[in-house]
CSV table of C-alpha atoms in Angstrom, one decimal:
chain,number,residue,atom,x,y,z
A,1263,UNK,CA,-166.5,25.1,66.5
A,1264,UNK,CA,-166.7,27.2,63.3
A,1265,UNK,CA,-164.1,29.6,64.7
A,1266,UNK,CA,-161.7,26.7,65.5
A,1267,UNK,CA,-162.3,25.2,62.0
A,1268,UNK,CA,-161.5,28.5,60.4
A,1269,UNK,CA,-158.3,28.9,62.4
A,1270,UNK,CA,-157.1,25.5,61.4
A,1271,UNK,CA,-157.9,26.2,57.7
A,1272,UNK,CA,-155.9,29.5,58.0
A,1273,UNK,CA,-152.9,27.7,59.5
A,1274,UNK,CA,-153.0,25.0,56.9
A,1275,UNK,CA,-153.1,27.7,54.1
A,1276,UNK,CA,-150.2,29.6,55.6
A,1277,UNK,CA,-148.1,26.4,55.9
A,1278,UNK,CA,-149.0,25.5,52.3
A,1279,UNK,CA,-147.9,28.9,51.0
A,1280,UNK,CA,-144.6,28.6,53.0
A,1281,UNK,CA,-143.9,25.2,51.5
A,1282,UNK,CA,-144.6,26.4,48.0
A,1283,UNK,CA,-142.3,29.3,48.5
A,1284,UNK,CA,-139.5,27.0,49.7
A,1285,UNK,CA,-139.9,24.7,46.7
A,1286,UNK,CA,-139.8,27.7,44.3
A,1287,UNK,CA,-136.6,29.0,46.0
A,1288,UNK,CA,-134.9,25.6,45.7
A,1289,UNK,CA,-135.7,25.4,42.0
A,1290,UNK,CA,-134.5,28.9,41.3
A,1291,UNK,CA,-131.2,28.2,43.2
A,1292,UNK,CA,-130.6,25.1,41.2
A,1293,UNK,CA,-130.6,27.1,37.9
A,1294,UNK,CA,-128.5,30.1,39.0
A,1295,UNK,CA,-124.9,30.6,38.0
A,1296,UNK,CA,-122.5,30.4,41.0
A,1297,UNK,CA,-119.0,32.0,41.4
A,1298,UNK,CA,-116.8,30.8,44.1
A,1299,UNK,CA,-113.1,30.5,45.1
A,1300,UNK,CA,-112.0,26.9,44.8
A,1301,UNK,CA,-108.2,27.4,44.8
A,1302,UNK,CA,-107.8,26.1,48.3
A,1303,UNK,CA,-110.2,23.2,48.0
A,1304,UNK,CA,-110.3,20.5,50.6
A,1305,UNK,CA,-111.9,17.1,50.4
A,1306,UNK,CA,-115.0,18.4,52.2
A,1307,UNK,CA,-117.5,20.3,50.1
A,1308,UNK,CA,-118.5,23.8,51.2
A,1309,UNK,CA,-122.1,25.0,51.3
A,1310,UNK,CA,-121.6,27.2,48.2
A,1311,UNK,CA,-120.0,24.4,46.1
A,1312,UNK,CA,-122.3,22.7,43.6
A,1313,UNK,CA,-122.7,19.0,43.5
A,1314,UNK,CA,-120.8,17.9,40.3
A,1315,UNK,CA,-120.9,14.1,41.0
A,1316,UNK,CA,-121.8,11.9,38.0
A,1317,UNK,CA,-125.4,11.6,39.2
A,1318,UNK,CA,-125.8,15.4,39.7
A,1319,UNK,CA,-128.6,17.2,37.9
A,1320,UNK,CA,-126.3,20.3,37.5
A,1321,UNK,CA,-125.4,20.7,33.8
A,1322,UNK,CA,-123.8,24.2,33.7
A,1323,UNK,CA,-121.9,26.4,36.2
A,1324,UNK,CA,-119.4,29.2,35.9
A,1325,UNK,CA,-116.3,29.0,38.1
A,1326,UNK,CA,-113.3,31.0,39.3
A,1327,UNK,CA,-110.0,29.7,40.7
A,1328,UNK,CA,-110.4,25.9,40.6
A,1329,UNK,CA,-107.3,23.9,41.3
A,1330,UNK,CA,-107.5,21.3,38.5
A,1331,UNK,CA,-104.2,19.6,38.9
A,1332,UNK,CA,-101.2,19.7,41.2
A,1333,UNK,CA,-98.0,18.0,42.3
A,1334,UNK,CA,-95.5,18.3,45.1
A,1335,UNK,CA,-91.9,18.2,43.8
A,1336,UNK,CA,-88.5,18.0,45.4
A,1337,UNK,CA,-85.6,20.3,44.7
A,1338,UNK,CA,-81.9,19.4,44.9
A,1339,UNK,CA,-81.6,21.2,48.3
A,1340,UNK,CA,-84.3,19.0,49.8
A,1341,UNK,CA,-87.0,21.7,49.8
A,1342,UNK,CA,-90.4,21.0,48.3
A,1343,UNK,CA,-92.6,23.2,46.1
A,1344,UNK,CA,-96.1,22.7,44.8
A,1345,UNK,CA,-97.0,23.0,41.1
A,1346,UNK,CA,-100.6,23.9,40.5
A,1347,UNK,CA,-102.8,24.1,37.4
A,1348,UNK,CA,-105.6,26.7,38.2
A,1349,UNK,CA,-108.6,27.5,36.1
A,1350,UNK,CA,-108.8,31.2,36.9
A,1351,UNK,CA,-112.1,31.8,35.0
A,1352,UNK,CA,-114.3,29.4,33.1
A,1353,UNK,CA,-117.3,27.1,33.2
A,1354,UNK,CA,-118.3,23.6,34.0
A,1355,UNK,CA,-120.8,21.7,31.7
A,1356,UNK,CA,-121.7,18.1,31.0
A,1357,UNK,CA,-123.0,16.3,28.0
A,1358,UNK,CA,-126.6,17.1,28.9
A,1359,UNK,CA,-126.1,20.9,28.7
A,1360,UNK,CA,-128.2,22.4,25.9
A,1361,UNK,CA,-125.2,24.0,24.2
A,1362,UNK,CA,-123.0,20.9,24.4
A,1363,UNK,CA,-121.1,20.1,21.2
A,1364,UNK,CA,-119.4,16.6,21.1
A,1365,UNK,CA,-115.9,16.6,19.7
A,1366,UNK,CA,-112.4,15.3,20.5
A,1367,UNK,CA,-112.0,18.4,22.7
A,1368,UNK,CA,-115.1,17.8,24.8
A,1369,UNK,CA,-116.0,15.1,27.4
A,1370,UNK,CA,-118.9,13.8,29.4
A,1371,UNK,CA,-117.8,16.5,32.0
A,1372,UNK,CA,-115.9,19.6,31.0
A,1373,UNK,CA,-114.0,22.3,32.9
A,1374,UNK,CA,-113.3,24.9,30.1
A,1375,UNK,CA,-111.7,28.3,30.5
A,1376,UNK,CA,-108.5,30.2,31.2
A,1377,UNK,CA,-105.8,28.4,33.0
A,1378,UNK,CA,-102.5,29.3,34.6
A,1379,UNK,CA,-99.6,27.4,36.1
A,1380,UNK,CA,-98.4,28.4,39.6
A,1381,UNK,CA,-95.6,27.4,41.9
A,1382,UNK,CA,-96.3,27.6,45.6
A,1383,UNK,CA,-94.0,27.2,48.5
A,1384,UNK,CA,-94.8,25.2,51.7
A,1385,UNK,CA,-96.2,28.4,53.3
A,1386,UNK,CA,-98.7,28.9,50.5
A,1387,UNK,CA,-96.9,31.8,48.9
A,1388,UNK,CA,-97.1,32.0,45.1
A,1389,UNK,CA,-93.6,32.2,43.8
A,1390,UNK,CA,-94.4,32.2,40.0
A,1391,UNK,CA,-97.5,32.2,37.8
A,1392,UNK,CA,-98.0,32.2,34.1
A,1393,UNK,CA,-100.9,31.7,31.8
A,1394,UNK,CA,-100.9,28.2,30.2
A,1395,UNK,CA,-101.7,29.9,26.9
A,1396,UNK,CA,-98.3,31.7,27.1
A,1397,UNK,CA,-96.5,28.4,27.4
A,1398,UNK,CA,-98.8,26.6,24.9
A,1399,UNK,CA,-99.8,29.3,22.3
A,1400,UNK,CA,-100.8,26.7,19.6
A,1401,UNK,CA,-103.9,25.8,21.7
A,1402,UNK,CA,-105.2,29.3,22.1
A,1403,UNK,CA,-106.5,30.9,25.3
A,1404,UNK,CA,-109.1,28.3,26.1
A,1405,UNK,CA,-108.3,24.9,27.6
A,1406,UNK,CA,-110.6,22.1,28.6
A,1407,UNK,CA,-110.1,19.2,31.0
A,1408,UNK,CA,-112.6,16.5,32.1
A,1409,UNK,CA,-111.8,16.8,35.8
A,1410,UNK,CA,-109.0,16.9,38.4
A,1411,UNK,CA,-105.8,15.0,37.8
A,1412,UNK,CA,-102.3,14.6,39.2
A,1413,UNK,CA,-99.3,16.2,37.5
A,1414,UNK,CA,-96.8,13.4,36.8
A,1415,UNK,CA,-93.2,14.5,37.0
A,1416,UNK,CA,-89.6,13.2,36.6
A,1417,UNK,CA,-86.1,14.6,35.8
A,1418,UNK,CA,-85.8,13.7,32.1
A,1419,UNK,CA,-82.6,15.6,31.3
A,1420,UNK,CA,-80.9,14.9,34.7
A,1421,UNK,CA,-80.4,18.6,35.6
A,1422,UNK,CA,-81.9,18.3,39.0
A,1423,UNK,CA,-85.0,20.2,38.1
A,1424,UNK,CA,-88.4,18.5,38.1
A,1425,UNK,CA,-90.2,18.1,34.8
A,1426,UNK,CA,-93.9,17.5,34.2
A,1427,UNK,CA,-96.3,17.0,31.3
A,1428,UNK,CA,-99.7,18.2,30.4
A,1429,UNK,CA,-101.7,16.7,27.5
A,1430,UNK,CA,-104.4,17.7,25.2
A,1431,UNK,CA,-106.2,15.8,22.4
A,1432,UNK,CA,-104.1,16.0,19.2
A,1433,UNK,CA,-106.4,13.8,17.0
A,1434,UNK,CA,-109.1,11.2,17.4
A,1435,UNK,CA,-106.4,8.6,18.2
A,1436,UNK,CA,-103.6,10.6,19.8
A,1437,UNK,CA,-102.8,12.9,22.7
A,1438,UNK,CA,-100.1,15.6,22.4
A,1439,UNK,CA,-98.2,16.4,25.7
A,1440,UNK,CA,-96.0,19.4,26.3
A,1441,UNK,CA,-93.2,19.0,28.7
A,1442,UNK,CA,-92.4,21.7,31.3
A,1443,UNK,CA,-89.7,22.2,33.8
A,1444,UNK,CA,-89.4,24.1,37.1
A,1445,UNK,CA,-86.2,25.9,37.8
A,1446,UNK,CA,-84.7,26.3,41.2
A,1447,UNK,CA,-86.3,29.7,41.7
A,1448,UNK,CA,-89.7,28.2,41.0
A,1449,UNK,CA,-90.1,29.6,37.5
A,1450,UNK,CA,-91.6,27.4,34.8
A,1451,UNK,CA,-90.5,27.0,31.2
A,1452,UNK,CA,-91.2,24.7,28.3
A,1453,UNK,CA,-88.9,21.7,28.0
A,1454,UNK,CA,-90.1,20.4,24.6
A,1455,UNK,CA,-90.2,22.2,21.3
A,1456,UNK,CA,-93.5,20.5,20.3
A,1457,UNK,CA,-96.0,18.0,21.7
A,1458,UNK,CA,-94.8,14.6,22.6
A,1459,UNK,CA,-97.2,12.1,21.1
A,1460,UNK,CA,-99.0,9.2,22.9
A,1461,UNK,CA,-101.8,7.0,21.4
A,1462,UNK,CA,-103.7,7.1,24.7
A,1463,UNK,CA,-106.5,9.2,26.2
A,1464,UNK,CA,-106.2,7.7,29.7
A,1465,UNK,CA,-104.3,10.5,31.4
A,1466,UNK,CA,-103.7,14.2,31.0
A,1467,UNK,CA,-100.3,14.0,32.6
A,1468,UNK,CA,-97.9,11.1,32.3
A,1469,UNK,CA,-94.3,10.0,32.9
A,1470,UNK,CA,-92.9,9.1,29.5
A,1471,UNK,CA,-90.6,6.2,28.7
A,1472,UNK,CA,-87.1,7.7,28.9
A,1473,UNK,CA,-83.4,6.6,29.2
A,1474,UNK,CA,-81.0,8.8,31.2
A,1475,UNK,CA,-78.1,6.6,30.2
A,1476,UNK,CA,-78.4,7.0,26.5
A,1477,UNK,CA,-77.0,9.8,24.4
A,1478,UNK,CA,-79.5,12.7,24.3
A,1479,UNK,CA,-81.5,11.1,27.2
A,1480,UNK,CA,-84.3,10.2,24.8
A,1481,UNK,CA,-88.0,10.1,25.5
A,1482,UNK,CA,-90.1,7.7,23.5
A,1483,UNK,CA,-93.6,8.6,22.3
A,1484,UNK,CA,-96.1,6.6,20.3
A,1485,UNK,CA,-98.3,7.8,17.5
A,1486,UNK,CA,-101.2,5.9,15.9
A,1487,UNK,CA,-101.0,6.3,12.1
A,1488,UNK,CA,-104.6,6.2,10.7
A,1489,UNK,CA,-103.2,5.7,7.2
A,1490,UNK,CA,-101.4,2.5,8.0
A,1491,UNK,CA,-103.4,1.4,11.0
A,1492,UNK,CA,-100.2,0.9,13.0
A,1493,UNK,CA,-98.6,2.5,16.1
A,1494,UNK,CA,-95.3,4.2,15.4
A,1495,UNK,CA,-92.5,5.1,17.7
A,1496,UNK,CA,-91.3,8.7,17.9
A,1497,UNK,CA,-88.1,9.5,19.7
A,1498,UNK,CA,-87.3,12.9,21.2
A,1499,UNK,CA,-83.8,13.9,22.2
A,1500,UNK,CA,-82.6,16.6,24.5
A,1501,UNK,CA,-80.8,19.4,22.7
A,1502,UNK,CA,-78.3,21.0,25.1
A,1503,UNK,CA,-78.0,24.0,22.8
A,1504,UNK,CA,-81.7,24.9,22.8
A,1505,UNK,CA,-82.5,23.4,26.2
A,1506,UNK,CA,-85.5,21.5,24.6
A,1507,UNK,CA,-86.5,18.0,23.7
A,1508,UNK,CA,-86.9,17.8,20.0
A,1509,UNK,CA,-88.3,15.1,17.6
A,1510,UNK,CA,-85.7,13.1,15.6
């Protein structure tokens, strides 16, 4: 009997050690920094993808190649191309991260880093890519978004090329959106000389109020004036000489 008792105690001790080792491994993995390629992300999570749901206990991760926004657009010849906003290198953090600093440029959940815009054909070939900072130098090299969103597009100047917007906080009450266009060869260019204002933080890409039948094919923006406490209209007209929408 003593021998059997000793054997049982030995087995219990081994199992306890194995369980403790498993718990330690899980804890250590929950704090490690993970790099993974998320550019071809599907709806199903991969084993290496961290859980970033609102109830997640993950407060900081570093990332590479996250598709943050996209749109499928149609060209005049009937073909379709994808426009993608990719965070090529950056970090995720939420409001519980120890280094979190609240401001108009941070959110409950943040995807902050270097971004580029790409155009991709139906086969998945990259036709064009450019750093968002090269198209939007006033922001700098670091951009931050609170999560994935759709790129909203229209043809504002009636040239057959799809145009889309991306917005960033401009003040505590207003968002500033740059307007971009995609040429027939897939290249991307700015279509507005400066940000188009909207007094809304609901979206990071929008379709603006516009009128194709009026002179200058105007776009209407809205700006909340803190001094007067009123919302003001701002109209932007397309300048055929510069190829840009400009404030008037």
